[in-house]
Amino acid sequence: MWEPILPTDYYRPGTSVLARLSDPRVSQFWDKNHLFAEEIARKLGSDTAHPKPNCCMQHGTHWDEVAVYTQDAHWDNQLPRAVFLNGPVLYAPDFSKVVAGLLSK
């Protein structure tokens, strides 16, 4: 999920930015109004077992985090529980281990 946070984030990311995550199983979206970040905040407040990120709030908005969901996660009127949520994206601790574990199943 890409969202405008920094003053330079005027528009959705271009092709070269989206190409950083080139795996065909990855879905990327532009969230101009921070709706997904608001849902993450609600989920973190209501689900004590949901993974908690170690960083990455800007003016009350979650950003620069990696959220990983199982392939069979059920998406409906509530956000499913992530198996991983942390950041910043570039240095997200244990991200590689979590993804490798999911891919090995």
Coordinates of N, CA and C in Angstrom, one line a residue:
M1 N 0.9 -1.2 0.0 CA 0.0 0.0 0.0 C 0.9 1.2 0.0
W2 N 0.7 2.0 -1.0 CA 1.5 3.3 -1.1 C 0.6 4.4 -0.7
E3 N 1.1 5.4 0.1 CA 0.3 6.5 0.5 C 1.2 7.8 0.6
P4 N 0.6 8.9 0.4 CA 1.3 10.2 0.5 C 1.6 10.5 2.0
I5 N 2.9 10.6 2.3 CA 3.3 11.0 3.7 C 4.2 12.2 3.6
L6 N 5.3 12.0 2.9 CA 6.3 13.1 2.7 C 5.8 14.2 1.8
P7 N 6.3 15.4 2.0 CA 5.9 16.5 1.1 C 6.1 16.2 -0.4
T8 N 7.0 15.3 -0.7 CA 7.3 15.0 -2.1 C 6.4 13.9 -2.7
D9 N 5.5 13.4 -1.9 CA 4.6 12.3 -2.3 C 3.3 12.8 -2.9
Y10 N 3.4 13.5 -4.0 CA 2.3 14.2 -4.6 C 1.4 13.2 -5.4
Y11 N 2.0 12.2 -6.0 CA 1.3 11.3 -6.9 C 1.6 9.8 -6.5
R12 N 0.8 8.9 -7.1 CA 1.1 7.5 -6.9 C 2.4 7.1 -7.4
P13 N 3.0 6.1 -6.9 CA 4.4 5.7 -7.4 C 4.4 5.2 -8.8
G14 N 5.5 5.5 -9.5 CA 5.6 5.2 -10.9 C 6.1 3.7 -11.1
T15 N 6.2 3.4 -12.3 CA 6.6 2.0 -12.7 C 7.9 1.6 -12.1
S16 N 8.9 2.5 -12.1 CA 10.2 2.1 -11.5 C 10.1 1.8 -10.0
V17 N 9.3 2.6 -9.3 CA 9.1 2.3 -7.8 C 8.4 1.0 -7.6
L18 N 7.3 0.8 -8.4 CA 6.5 -0.4 -8.2 C 7.3 -1.7 -8.6
A19 N 8.3 -1.5 -9.5 CA 9.2 -2.7 -9.9 C 10.1 -3.2 -8.8
R20 N 10.2 -2.4 -7.7 CA 11.0 -2.9 -6.6 C 10.4 -4.2 -6.0
L21 N 9.1 -4.4 -6.1 CA 8.5 -5.6 -5.6 C 7.9 -6.3 -6.9
S22 N 8.7 -7.0 -7.5 CA 8.3 -7.6 -8.8 C 7.7 -8.9 -8.8
D23 N 7.6 -9.6 -7.6 CA 7.0 -10.9 -7.5 C 5.5 -10.8 -8.0
P24 N 5.1 -11.7 -8.8 CA 3.7 -11.6 -9.3 C 2.6 -11.8 -8.2
R25 N 3.0 -12.4 -7.1 CA 2.1 -12.6 -6.0 C 1.9 -11.3 -5.2
V26 N 2.7 -10.3 -5.4 CA 2.6 -9.0 -4.7 C 1.5 -8.1 -5.3
S27 N 0.7 -7.6 -4.5 CA -0.3 -6.6 -4.9 C 0.1 -5.2 -4.3
Q28 N 0.0 -4.2 -5.1 CA 0.4 -2.8 -4.7 C -0.7 -1.9 -5.0
F29 N -1.1 -1.0 -4.1 CA -2.2 -0.1 -4.3 C -1.8 1.3 -3.8
W30 N -2.4 2.3 -4.4 CA -2.2 3.7 -4.0 C -3.4 4.1 -3.1
D31 N -3.1 4.6 -1.9 CA -4.1 4.9 -0.9 C -4.0 6.4 -0.5
K32 N -4.5 7.3 -1.4 CA -4.3 8.7 -1.2 C -4.9 9.2 0.1
N33 N -5.9 8.6 0.6 CA -6.6 9.1 1.8 C -6.3 8.3 3.1
H34 N -5.2 7.5 3.0 CA -4.7 6.8 4.2 C -5.8 5.8 4.8
L35 N -6.7 5.3 4.0 CA -7.7 4.4 4.6 C -7.2 3.1 5.1
F36 N -6.2 2.6 4.5 CA -5.6 1.3 5.0 C -4.8 1.5 6.3
A37 N -4.1 2.7 6.4 CA -3.4 3.0 7.6 C -4.4 3.2 8.8
E38 N -5.6 3.7 8.5 CA -6.6 3.9 9.5 C -7.1 2.5 9.9
E39 N -7.3 1.6 9.0 CA -7.7 0.2 9.3 C -6.7 -0.5 10.2
I40 N -5.4 -0.3 9.8 CA -4.3 -0.9 10.7 C -4.4 -0.4 12.1
A41 N -4.6 0.9 12.2 CA -4.7 1.5 13.6 C -5.9 0.9 14.3
R42 N -7.0 0.8 13.7 CA -8.2 0.2 14.3 C -7.9 -1.3 14.7
K43 N -7.3 -2.0 13.8 CA -7.0 -3.4 14.1 C -6.0 -3.6 15.3
L44 N -5.0 -2.7 15.3 CA -4.1 -2.7 16.4 C -4.7 -2.4 17.8
G45 N -5.7 -1.5 17.7 CA -6.5 -1.2 18.9 C -7.4 -2.2 19.4
S46 N -7.9 -3.0 18.5 CA -9.0 -4.0 18.8 C -8.5 -5.4 18.9
D47 N -7.3 -5.8 18.4 CA -6.9 -7.1 18.4 C -5.5 -7.2 19.1
T48 N -5.5 -7.6 20.4 CA -4.3 -7.6 21.2 C -3.3 -8.6 20.7
A49 N -3.7 -9.6 19.9 CA -2.8 -10.6 19.4 C -2.2 -10.2 18.0
H50 N -2.6 -9.1 17.5 CA -2.1 -8.7 16.2 C -0.6 -8.2 16.4
P51 N 0.3 -8.5 15.4 CA 1.7 -8.0 15.6 C 1.7 -6.5 15.7
K52 N 2.6 -6.0 16.5 CA 2.7 -4.6 16.7 C 4.0 -4.1 16.0
P53 N 3.9 -3.0 15.2 CA 5.2 -2.5 14.6 C 6.0 -1.8 15.7
N54 N 7.3 -1.7 15.4 CA 8.3 -1.0 16.3 C 8.5 0.4 15.9
C55 N 7.8 0.9 14.9 CA 8.1 2.2 14.4 C 7.0 2.8 13.5
C56 N 7.3 3.9 12.9 CA 6.7 4.3 11.7 C 5.3 5.0 11.8
M57 N 5.3 6.0 12.7 CA 4.0 6.8 12.7 C 4.4 8.2 12.3
Q58 N 3.6 8.8 11.5 CA 3.8 10.2 11.0 C 2.5 10.9 11.1
H59 N 2.3 11.9 12.0 CA 1.1 12.6 12.3 C -0.1 11.7 12.5
G60 N 0.2 10.6 13.3 CA -0.9 9.6 13.6 C -1.2 8.6 12.6
T61 N -0.4 8.6 11.5 CA -0.6 7.7 10.4 C 0.5 6.6 10.3
H62 N 0.1 5.4 10.2 CA 1.1 4.3 10.0 C 1.7 4.5 8.6
W63 N 3.0 4.3 8.5 CA 3.6 4.4 7.2 C 5.0 3.7 7.2
D64 N 5.5 3.4 6.1 CA 6.8 2.7 5.9 C 6.9 1.4 6.7
E65 N 5.8 0.7 6.7 CA 5.8 -0.6 7.3 C 5.5 -1.7 6.3
V66 N 5.9 -2.9 6.6 CA 5.6 -4.1 5.8 C 4.6 -4.9 6.5
A67 N 3.5 -5.2 5.9 CA 2.5 -6.1 6.4 C 2.4 -7.3 5.5
V68 N 2.4 -8.5 6.2 CA 2.4 -9.7 5.4 C 1.2 -10.5 5.9
Y69 N 0.4 -11.0 5.0 CA -0.8 -11.8 5.3 C -0.7 -13.2 4.7
T70 N -1.3 -14.2 5.3 CA -1.2 -15.5 4.7 C -2.1 -15.5 3.4
Q71 N -1.8 -16.5 2.5 CA -2.5 -16.5 1.3 C -4.0 -16.7 1.4
D72 N -4.4 -17.4 2.5 CA -5.8 -17.7 2.8 C -6.4 -16.7 3.7
A73 N -5.8 -15.5 3.9 CA -6.4 -14.5 4.8 C -7.7 -14.1 4.2
H74 N -8.7 -13.9 5.1 CA -10.1 -13.6 4.7 C -10.2 -12.1 4.8
W75 N -10.5 -11.4 3.7 CA -10.7 -10.0 3.6 C -12.1 -9.7 3.5
D76 N -12.7 -9.0 4.6 CA -14.1 -8.6 4.6 C -14.2 -7.2 5.2
N77 N -15.2 -7.0 6.0 CA -15.4 -5.7 6.6 C -14.4 -5.4 7.7
Q78 N -13.5 -6.4 8.1 CA -12.5 -6.2 9.0 C -11.2 -6.6 8.5
L79 N -10.1 -5.9 8.8 CA -8.8 -6.3 8.3 C -8.4 -7.6 9.0
P80 N -7.9 -8.6 8.2 CA -7.4 -9.8 8.8 C -6.1 -9.6 9.6
R81 N -5.8 -10.5 10.5 CA -4.6 -10.4 11.3 C -3.4 -10.7 10.4
A82 N -2.5 -9.8 10.4 CA -1.2 -10.0 9.7 C -0.3 -11.0 10.4
V83 N 0.5 -11.7 9.7 CA 1.5 -12.6 10.4 C 2.8 -11.8 10.6
F84 N 2.9 -10.6 10.0 CA 4.0 -9.8 10.2 C 3.6 -8.4 9.9
L85 N 4.0 -7.4 10.8 CA 3.8 -6.0 10.6 C 5.0 -5.3 11.3
N86 N 5.8 -4.7 10.5 CA 7.0 -3.9 11.1 C 7.6 -3.0 10.1
G87 N 8.5 -2.3 10.5 CA 9.2 -1.3 9.6 C 10.4 -0.8 10.3
P88 N 11.1 0.1 9.7 CA 10.8 0.6 8.3 C 11.0 -0.4 7.3
V89 N 10.4 -0.2 6.1 CA 10.5 -1.2 5.1 C 11.9 -1.7 4.8
L90 N 12.8 -0.8 4.6 CA 14.1 -1.1 4.2 C 14.9 -2.0 5.2
Y91 N 14.5 -1.9 6.5 CA 15.2 -2.6 7.6 C 14.3 -3.5 8.4
A92 N 13.1 -3.8 7.9 CA 12.1 -4.6 8.8 C 12.7 -5.8 9.3
P93 N 12.9 -5.9 10.6 CA 13.6 -7.1 11.2 C 12.7 -8.3 11.0
D94 N 13.3 -9.4 10.7 CA 12.7 -10.7 10.5 C 11.8 -10.8 9.3
F95 N 11.6 -9.8 8.5 CA 10.8 -9.9 7.4 C 11.1 -11.1 6.4
S96 N 12.4 -11.2 6.1 CA 12.9 -12.3 5.2 C 12.5 -13.6 5.8
K97 N 12.7 -13.8 7.1 CA 12.4 -15.1 7.7 C 10.9 -15.4 7.6
V98 N 10.1 -14.5 7.9 CA 8.7 -14.7 7.8 C 8.2 -15.1 6.4
V99 N 8.7 -14.3 5.4 CA 8.3 -14.6 4.0 C 8.8 -15.9 3.6
A100 N 10.1 -16.3 3.9 CA 10.7 -17.6 3.6 C 9.9 -18.7 4.2
G101 N 9.4 -18.5 5.4 CA 8.6 -19.5 6.1 C 7.3 -19.7 5.4
L102 N 6.6 -18.7 5.0 CA 5.3 -18.8 4.3 C 5.5 -19.4 2.9
L103 N 6.6 -19.1 2.3 CA 6.8 -19.6 0.9 C 7.2 -21.1 0.9
S104 N 7.7 -21.6 2.1 CA 8.1 -23.0 2.1 C 6.9 -23.9 2.4
K105 N 5.8 -23.3 2.8 CA 4.6 -24.2 3.1 C 3.9 -24.6 1.8

